[in-house]
Short mmCIF file of C-alpha atoms in Angstrom, two decimals:
data_model
loop_
_atom_site.label_atom_id
_atom_site.label_comp_id
_atom_site.label_asym_id
_atom_site.label_seq_id
_atom_site.Cartn_x
_atom_site.Cartn_y
_atom_site.Cartn_z
CA MET I 1 -72.58 14.04 -141.87
CA ALA I 2 -72.49 16.71 -139.18
CA ALA I 3 -75.21 16.73 -136.56
CA ALA I 4 -77.39 19.80 -135.96
CA GLY I 5 -75.18 22.64 -134.81
CA GLY I 6 -72.22 21.41 -136.89
CA VAL I 7 -70.88 18.75 -134.50
CA SER I 8 -70.64 15.22 -135.90
CA PRO I 9 -71.86 12.34 -133.71
CA LEU I 10 -68.33 10.89 -133.67
CA ARG I 11 -66.75 14.19 -132.60
CA SER I 12 -69.47 14.69 -129.99
CA CYS I 13 -68.73 11.28 -128.47
CA LEU I 14 -65.01 11.98 -128.47
CA LEU I 15 -65.59 15.28 -126.71
CA ARG I 16 -67.58 13.53 -124.00
CA LEU I 17 -64.90 10.88 -123.63
CA ARG I 18 -62.34 13.64 -123.17
CA ARG I 19 -64.51 15.38 -120.56
CA TRP I 20 -65.55 12.41 -118.46
CA GLY I 21 -62.73 9.98 -119.24
CA PRO I 22 -63.23 6.33 -120.15
CA PRO I 23 -65.88 4.34 -118.30
CA PRO I 24 -64.72 2.05 -115.50
CA ALA I 25 -63.43 -1.43 -116.26
CA GLY I 26 -66.22 -3.92 -116.83
CA TYR I 27 -68.68 -1.19 -117.79
CA SER I 28 -71.28 -2.14 -120.39
CA SER I 29 -72.60 0.52 -122.75
CA SER I 30 -76.08 -0.85 -122.17
CA CYS I 31 -75.82 0.39 -118.56
CA SER I 32 -76.72 -3.06 -117.28
CA PRO I 33 -73.66 -4.87 -115.86
CA ARG I 34 -75.28 -7.61 -113.82
CA ARG I 35 -73.17 -9.66 -111.47
CA ALA I 36 -73.28 -13.26 -112.62
CA ALA I 37 -72.91 -14.64 -109.09
CA SER I 38 -76.04 -12.98 -107.75
CA ASP I 39 -77.86 -11.87 -110.91
CA GLU I 40 -78.78 -8.67 -109.08
CA ALA I 41 -78.14 -4.99 -109.67
CA THR I 42 -74.87 -3.32 -108.82
CA ILE I 43 -75.66 -1.35 -105.66
CA ILE I 44 -74.20 2.15 -105.84
CA SER I 45 -72.81 3.19 -102.49
CA GLY I 46 -73.38 6.91 -102.06
CA THR I 47 -71.40 6.65 -98.83
CA GLN I 48 -68.26 5.51 -100.68
CA LEU I 49 -68.67 8.07 -103.45
CA ALA I 50 -69.15 10.80 -100.84
CA LYS I 51 -65.81 9.85 -99.29
CA GLN I 52 -64.18 10.54 -102.65
CA VAL I 53 -65.79 13.98 -102.80
CA TYR I 54 -64.80 14.74 -99.19
CA LYS I 55 -61.15 14.00 -99.97
CA GLU I 56 -61.29 16.25 -103.03
CA VAL I 57 -62.94 19.10 -101.11
CA GLN I 58 -60.51 18.76 -98.19
CA ARG I 59 -57.57 18.90 -100.60
CA ASP I 60 -59.03 21.96 -102.34
CA VAL I 61 -59.70 23.72 -99.03
CA GLU I 62 -56.09 23.19 -97.97
CA SER I 63 -54.84 24.40 -101.36
CA TRP I 64 -57.09 27.47 -101.17
CA MET I 65 -55.82 28.38 -97.70
CA SER I 66 -52.17 27.77 -98.67
CA LEU I 67 -52.56 30.72 -101.06
CA GLY I 68 -53.35 33.00 -98.12
CA ASN I 69 -57.14 32.85 -98.34
CA LYS I 70 -59.38 32.50 -95.32
CA ARG I 71 -61.03 29.23 -94.39
CA PRO I 72 -64.49 28.76 -96.00
CA HIS I 73 -67.35 29.45 -93.59
CA LEU I 74 -70.86 27.99 -93.78
CA THR I 75 -73.75 29.35 -91.71
CA VAL I 76 -76.96 27.32 -91.33
CA ILE I 77 -80.19 28.85 -90.07
CA LEU I 78 -82.35 26.21 -88.39
CA VAL I 79 -85.93 27.17 -87.50
CA GLY I 80 -88.08 25.12 -85.15
CA ASP I 81 -87.65 21.67 -83.63
CA ASN I 82 -88.24 19.29 -86.54
CA PRO I 83 -86.19 16.19 -85.50
CA ALA I 84 -85.29 15.28 -89.09
CA SER I 85 -84.05 18.80 -89.82
CA HIS I 86 -81.90 18.80 -86.69
CA THR I 87 -80.39 15.44 -87.70
CA TYR I 88 -79.65 16.66 -91.23
CA VAL I 89 -78.00 19.82 -89.94
CA ARG I 90 -75.84 17.92 -87.44
CA ASN I 91 -74.65 15.66 -90.26
CA LYS I 92 -73.79 18.69 -92.39
CA MET I 93 -71.84 20.31 -89.56
CA LYS I 94 -69.91 17.11 -88.87
CA ALA I 95 -69.04 16.70 -92.54
CA ALA I 96 -67.98 20.35 -92.84
CA ALA I 97 -65.58 19.98 -89.92
CA ALA I 98 -64.10 16.83 -91.46
CA VAL I 99 -63.08 18.67 -94.65
CA GLY I 100 -61.84 21.82 -92.93
CA ILE I 101 -64.82 24.11 -93.50
CA CYS I 102 -65.89 26.32 -90.58
CA SER I 103 -69.59 26.09 -89.80
CA GLU I 104 -72.13 27.46 -87.37
CA ILE I 105 -75.80 26.90 -86.63
CA ILE I 106 -78.17 29.75 -85.81
CA LEU I 107 -81.17 28.28 -84.00
CA LYS I 108 -84.48 30.14 -84.10
CA PRO I 109 -87.85 29.22 -82.56
CA LYS I 110 -90.65 27.96 -84.81
CA ASP I 111 -92.72 31.10 -84.11
CA ILE I 112 -90.08 33.46 -85.54
CA SER I 113 -91.70 36.00 -87.83
CA GLN I 114 -90.92 36.01 -91.52
CA GLU I 115 -89.64 39.57 -91.23
CA GLU I 116 -87.17 38.62 -88.49
CA LEU I 117 -85.91 35.66 -90.52
CA LEU I 118 -85.46 37.86 -93.60
CA ASP I 119 -83.57 40.46 -91.56
CA LEU I 120 -81.26 37.80 -90.13
CA THR I 121 -80.53 36.41 -93.59
CA ALA I 122 -79.88 39.90 -94.98
CA LYS I 123 -77.32 40.54 -92.22
CA LEU I 124 -75.52 37.32 -93.10
CA ASN I 125 -75.44 38.43 -96.72
CA HIS I 126 -73.29 41.37 -95.64
CA ASP I 127 -71.16 39.45 -93.14
CA SER I 128 -67.70 39.11 -94.69
CA ARG I 129 -66.97 36.07 -92.47
CA VAL I 130 -69.69 34.04 -94.13
CA ASN I 131 -69.15 32.48 -97.56
CA GLY I 132 -72.16 30.20 -97.62
CA ILE I 133 -75.69 30.53 -96.23
CA LEU I 134 -78.21 27.71 -95.91
CA VAL I 135 -81.72 28.07 -94.53
CA GLN I 136 -82.76 24.55 -93.60
CA LEU I 137 -86.08 23.53 -95.16
CA PRO I 138 -88.90 22.94 -94.49
CA LEU I 139 -89.88 26.13 -92.69
CA PRO I 140 -92.99 26.67 -90.54
CA ASP I 141 -96.20 27.18 -92.50
CA HIS I 142 -96.45 30.90 -91.75
CA ILE I 143 -93.15 31.56 -93.60
CA ASP I 144 -93.00 31.65 -97.39
CA GLU I 145 -90.03 29.48 -98.40
CA ARG I 146 -89.62 31.06 -101.83
CA THR I 147 -89.34 34.54 -100.31
CA VAL I 148 -86.68 33.33 -97.88
CA CYS I 149 -84.71 31.48 -100.56
CA ASN I 150 -84.65 34.63 -102.69
CA ILE I 151 -83.34 36.87 -99.89
CA VAL I 152 -80.13 34.79 -99.67
CA ALA I 153 -77.42 36.45 -101.77
CA PRO I 154 -76.99 34.31 -104.92
CA GLU I 155 -73.22 34.27 -104.46
CA LYS I 156 -73.67 32.76 -100.95
CA ASP I 157 -76.57 30.47 -101.84
CA VAL I 158 -75.06 27.02 -101.24
CA ASP I 159 -78.48 25.38 -101.67
CA GLY I 160 -78.77 26.78 -105.20
CA PHE I 161 -82.41 27.75 -104.61
CA HIS I 162 -82.19 31.48 -105.40
CA ILE I 163 -84.15 32.49 -108.48
CA ILE I 164 -80.93 33.65 -110.17
CA ASN I 165 -79.17 30.34 -109.59
CA ILE I 166 -82.21 28.40 -110.80
CA GLY I 167 -82.43 30.70 -113.83
CA ARG I 168 -78.77 30.21 -114.70
CA LEU I 169 -79.21 26.44 -114.33
CA CYS I 170 -82.15 26.49 -116.75
CA LEU I 171 -80.08 28.51 -119.24
CA ASP I 172 -77.22 25.98 -119.09
CA GLN I 173 -74.91 28.54 -117.50
CA PRO I 174 -72.56 27.90 -114.57
CA SER I 175 -74.51 28.19 -111.32
CA VAL I 176 -74.68 26.81 -107.82
CA ILE I 177 -76.58 23.58 -108.48
CA PRO I 178 -79.05 22.35 -105.81
CA ALA I 179 -77.16 19.77 -103.77
CA THR I 180 -79.53 16.83 -104.30
CA ALA I 181 -79.64 17.35 -108.05
CA ALA I 182 -75.86 17.74 -108.08
CA ALA I 183 -75.60 14.50 -106.08
CA VAL I 184 -77.64 12.55 -108.63
CA TRP I 185 -75.61 13.97 -111.52
CA GLU I 186 -72.33 13.21 -109.74
CA ILE I 187 -73.42 9.64 -108.97
CA ILE I 188 -74.22 9.09 -112.64
CA LYS I 189 -70.88 10.48 -113.82
CA ARG I 190 -68.71 8.76 -111.21
CA THR I 191 -70.42 5.41 -111.80
CA GLY I 192 -69.78 5.66 -115.54
CA ILE I 193 -73.46 5.53 -116.46
CA GLN I 194 -74.00 6.86 -119.98
CA THR I 195 -76.82 9.40 -120.49
CA PHE I 196 -76.18 10.41 -124.14
CA GLY I 197 -79.30 9.48 -126.12
CA LYS I 198 -80.82 7.52 -123.24
CA ASN I 199 -84.43 7.60 -122.09
CA VAL I 200 -84.79 8.98 -118.56
CA VAL I 201 -87.86 9.20 -116.34
CA VAL I 202 -87.82 11.62 -113.41
CA ALA I 203 -90.70 10.86 -111.04
CA GLY I 204 -91.22 14.11 -109.14
CA ARG I 205 -91.44 17.70 -110.31
CA SER I 206 -90.36 19.70 -107.25
CA LYS I 207 -88.45 22.87 -108.04
CA ASN I 208 -85.68 21.88 -105.62
CA VAL I 209 -85.11 18.29 -106.79
CA GLY I 210 -87.05 16.92 -109.76
CA MET I 211 -86.83 19.99 -111.97
CA PRO I 212 -83.08 20.65 -111.58
CA ILE I 213 -82.30 16.95 -112.08
CA SER I 214 -84.30 17.03 -115.31
CA MET I 215 -82.46 20.16 -116.48
CA LEU I 216 -79.05 18.60 -115.86
CA LEU I 217 -79.88 15.40 -117.70
CA HIS I 218 -81.61 16.69 -120.82
CA THR I 219 -79.48 19.69 -121.76
CA ASP I 220 -76.69 19.82 -124.33
CA GLY I 221 -73.37 18.35 -123.29
CA GLU I 222 -71.55 21.03 -125.28
CA HIS I 223 -73.14 24.00 -123.52
CA GLU I 224 -71.42 26.31 -121.02
CA ARG I 225 -72.75 24.09 -118.24
CA PRO I 226 -72.65 20.60 -119.83
CA GLY I 227 -75.75 18.43 -119.61
CA GLY I 228 -76.50 14.76 -120.18
CA ASP I 229 -78.07 14.83 -123.67
CA ALA I 230 -80.79 12.43 -122.51
CA THR I 231 -84.46 12.39 -123.46
CA VAL I 232 -86.23 13.18 -120.18
CA THR I 233 -89.83 12.53 -119.21
CA ILE I 234 -91.11 14.15 -116.01
CA THR I 235 -93.95 12.47 -114.13
CA HIS I 236 -95.73 13.58 -110.96
CA ARG I 237 -98.51 12.82 -108.51
CA TYR I 238 -101.22 13.33 -111.15
CA THR I 239 -99.63 11.02 -113.71
CA PRO I 240 -101.99 8.01 -113.93
CA GLU I 241 -100.42 4.82 -112.64
CA GLU I 242 -100.63 3.03 -115.99
CA GLN I 243 -99.00 5.97 -117.77
CA LEU I 244 -96.22 6.09 -115.18
CA LYS I 245 -95.64 2.37 -115.72
CA MET I 246 -95.61 2.82 -119.50
CA HIS I 247 -92.91 5.50 -119.23
CA THR I 248 -90.72 3.69 -116.69
CA GLN I 249 -90.79 0.42 -118.66
CA LEU I 250 -89.15 2.29 -121.56
CA ALA I 251 -86.60 4.10 -119.40
CA ASP I 252 -82.89 3.38 -119.36
CA ILE I 253 -82.61 5.49 -116.19
CA ILE I 254 -85.33 6.04 -113.56
CA ILE I 255 -84.85 8.76 -110.94
CA VAL I 256 -87.50 8.79 -108.21
CA ALA I 257 -88.05 11.81 -106.00
CA ALA I 258 -91.75 11.66 -105.18
CA GLY I 259 -91.88 10.86 -101.45
CA ILE I 260 -94.09 7.79 -101.99
CA PRO I 261 -92.84 4.46 -100.56
CA LYS I 262 -92.68 1.63 -103.13
CA LEU I 263 -93.87 3.89 -105.93
CA ILE I 264 -91.55 2.01 -108.30
CA THR I 265 -91.99 -1.76 -108.33
CA ALA I 266 -90.17 -4.46 -110.26
CA ASP I 267 -92.83 -4.77 -112.97
CA MET I 268 -92.27 -1.09 -113.82
CA VAL I 269 -88.55 -1.49 -114.53
CA LYS I 270 -87.01 -2.92 -117.68
CA GLU I 271 -84.16 -5.41 -117.39
CA GLY I 272 -80.84 -3.69 -116.70
CA ALA I 273 -82.20 -0.18 -116.09
CA VAL I 274 -80.50 2.28 -113.74
CA VAL I 275 -82.67 3.19 -110.73
CA ILE I 276 -81.72 6.15 -108.53
CA ASP I 277 -83.88 6.56 -105.44
CA VAL I 278 -84.03 10.07 -103.96
CA GLY I 279 -87.04 9.34 -101.75
CA ILE I 280 -86.99 10.01 -98.02
CA ASN I 281 -89.86 8.37 -96.15
CA HIS I 282 -90.07 7.62 -92.44
CA ILE I 283 -92.38 4.65 -91.88
CA HIS I 284 -93.33 2.57 -88.87
CA ASP I 285 -91.86 -0.93 -88.82
CA PRO I 286 -94.40 -3.24 -87.11
CA LEU I 287 -91.74 -5.90 -86.53
CA THR I 288 -89.48 -3.67 -84.46
CA GLY I 289 -91.93 -0.99 -83.39
CA LYS I 290 -89.46 1.62 -84.61
CA THR I 291 -89.46 4.14 -87.43
CA LYS I 292 -87.23 3.34 -90.37
CA LEU I 293 -86.09 5.28 -93.41
CA VAL I 294 -87.09 3.99 -96.84
CA GLY I 295 -87.04 5.37 -100.36
CA ASP I 296 -89.58 5.45 -103.17
CA VAL I 297 -88.44 2.15 -104.72
CA ASP I 298 -89.31 -1.42 -103.74
CA PHE I 299 -85.59 -2.00 -103.30
CA GLU I 300 -85.49 -5.75 -102.61
CA GLU I 301 -87.55 -6.61 -105.69
CA VAL I 302 -86.25 -3.96 -108.09
CA LYS I 303 -82.59 -4.84 -107.42
CA LYS I 304 -83.30 -8.28 -108.94
CA LYS I 305 -84.06 -6.61 -112.25
CA ALA I 306 -82.08 -3.37 -112.42
CA GLY I 307 -78.52 -2.92 -113.64
CA PHE I 308 -77.61 -0.25 -111.08
CA ILE I 309 -79.58 0.86 -108.02
CA THR I 310 -79.02 3.24 -105.11
CA PRO I 311 -80.11 2.19 -101.61
CA VAL I 312 -81.96 4.26 -99.01
CA PRO I 313 -80.29 5.07 -96.71
CA GLY I 314 -76.74 5.17 -98.04
CA GLY I 315 -77.37 6.34 -101.58
CA VAL I 316 -78.18 9.87 -102.68
CA GLY I 317 -78.29 11.21 -99.09
CA PRO I 318 -74.56 11.06 -98.29
CA MET I 319 -73.72 12.48 -101.71
CA THR I 320 -76.11 15.39 -101.14
CA VAL I 321 -74.14 16.44 -98.05
CA ALA I 322 -70.88 16.05 -99.98
CA MET I 323 -72.12 18.25 -102.83
CA LEU I 324 -73.29 20.87 -100.34
CA LEU I 325 -69.72 21.12 -99.07
CA LYS I 326 -68.49 21.38 -102.65
CA ASN I 327 -70.98 24.23 -103.18
CA THR I 328 -69.61 25.95 -100.06
CA LEU I 329 -66.12 25.83 -101.52
CA ILE I 330 -67.44 27.17 -104.83
CA THR I 331 -69.05 30.15 -103.09
CA ALA I 332 -65.93 30.75 -100.97
CA LYS I 333 -63.75 30.86 -104.07
CA LYS I 334 -66.33 32.92 -105.98
CA LEU I 335 -65.97 30.59 -108.94
CA ILE I 336 -69.27 31.70 -110.49
CA TYR I 337 -70.05 35.25 -109.37
#
């Protein structure tokens, strides 16, 4: 019998197999291939997956230029002296150079007025040199981030934060997808994790991360912009702890982007689940006296129970930079607009 919309379940599965290709050797359809030797989760290296994307982008940049086109150019506006933001931008510039994308940083003081920042962005919109524009977030409190994101021309919006790009994403149309959400989606696909009919919990409802991840995972795989056909539950800071636990214990895939260290503990995860940690938290380590980067998952305990897990650092972060470069190439080639 045909499923709703006239596509039989068998045909739908075949279409997905054709699109994504067969899962990797040793893959289990339960999404829980545990290594017998250690009885721990398979750790997904975002660093290694990012290298794959870099090679693909570099190859595509060279192919694009061999046709007589100009080299893609990314401009980043960096406001203020936030150490983390400066580190992120340096990493993006280094990665861009490695794949053959031109890049530049425009530094502005933290007391820049909103009007001046909007004027600068508008000028870049009309600069024919520039294919991609990124305004590094967060911005100082006196500047409205949504206003700034919306002044970036949608066809140059490599962050995918413009209201038009977000709208197209929500309508399952081709769009520039926010890099972190694209990173999570790419990790899932490249790892061979099945989402069709699975239960997914996304902990975090931010419009830049949680929401676009949820849109990618729950929408129809046969739409113009294919989705994951999963059943998605979104939780947030006001979800009671017991309710959060109830949802995560039923989840085949847990994606955490809440900014709360050890929000997800082992007792909240069912055996063999996929756990993708998007959290970025800088905490003080009393043993070393230094600050270290951790995610939102109790990694050491959860990896004993999960089927797949991403580490922090080395998981979603490197893939986010890689997908930003892919977005830059998309805007340079005007593949959407």
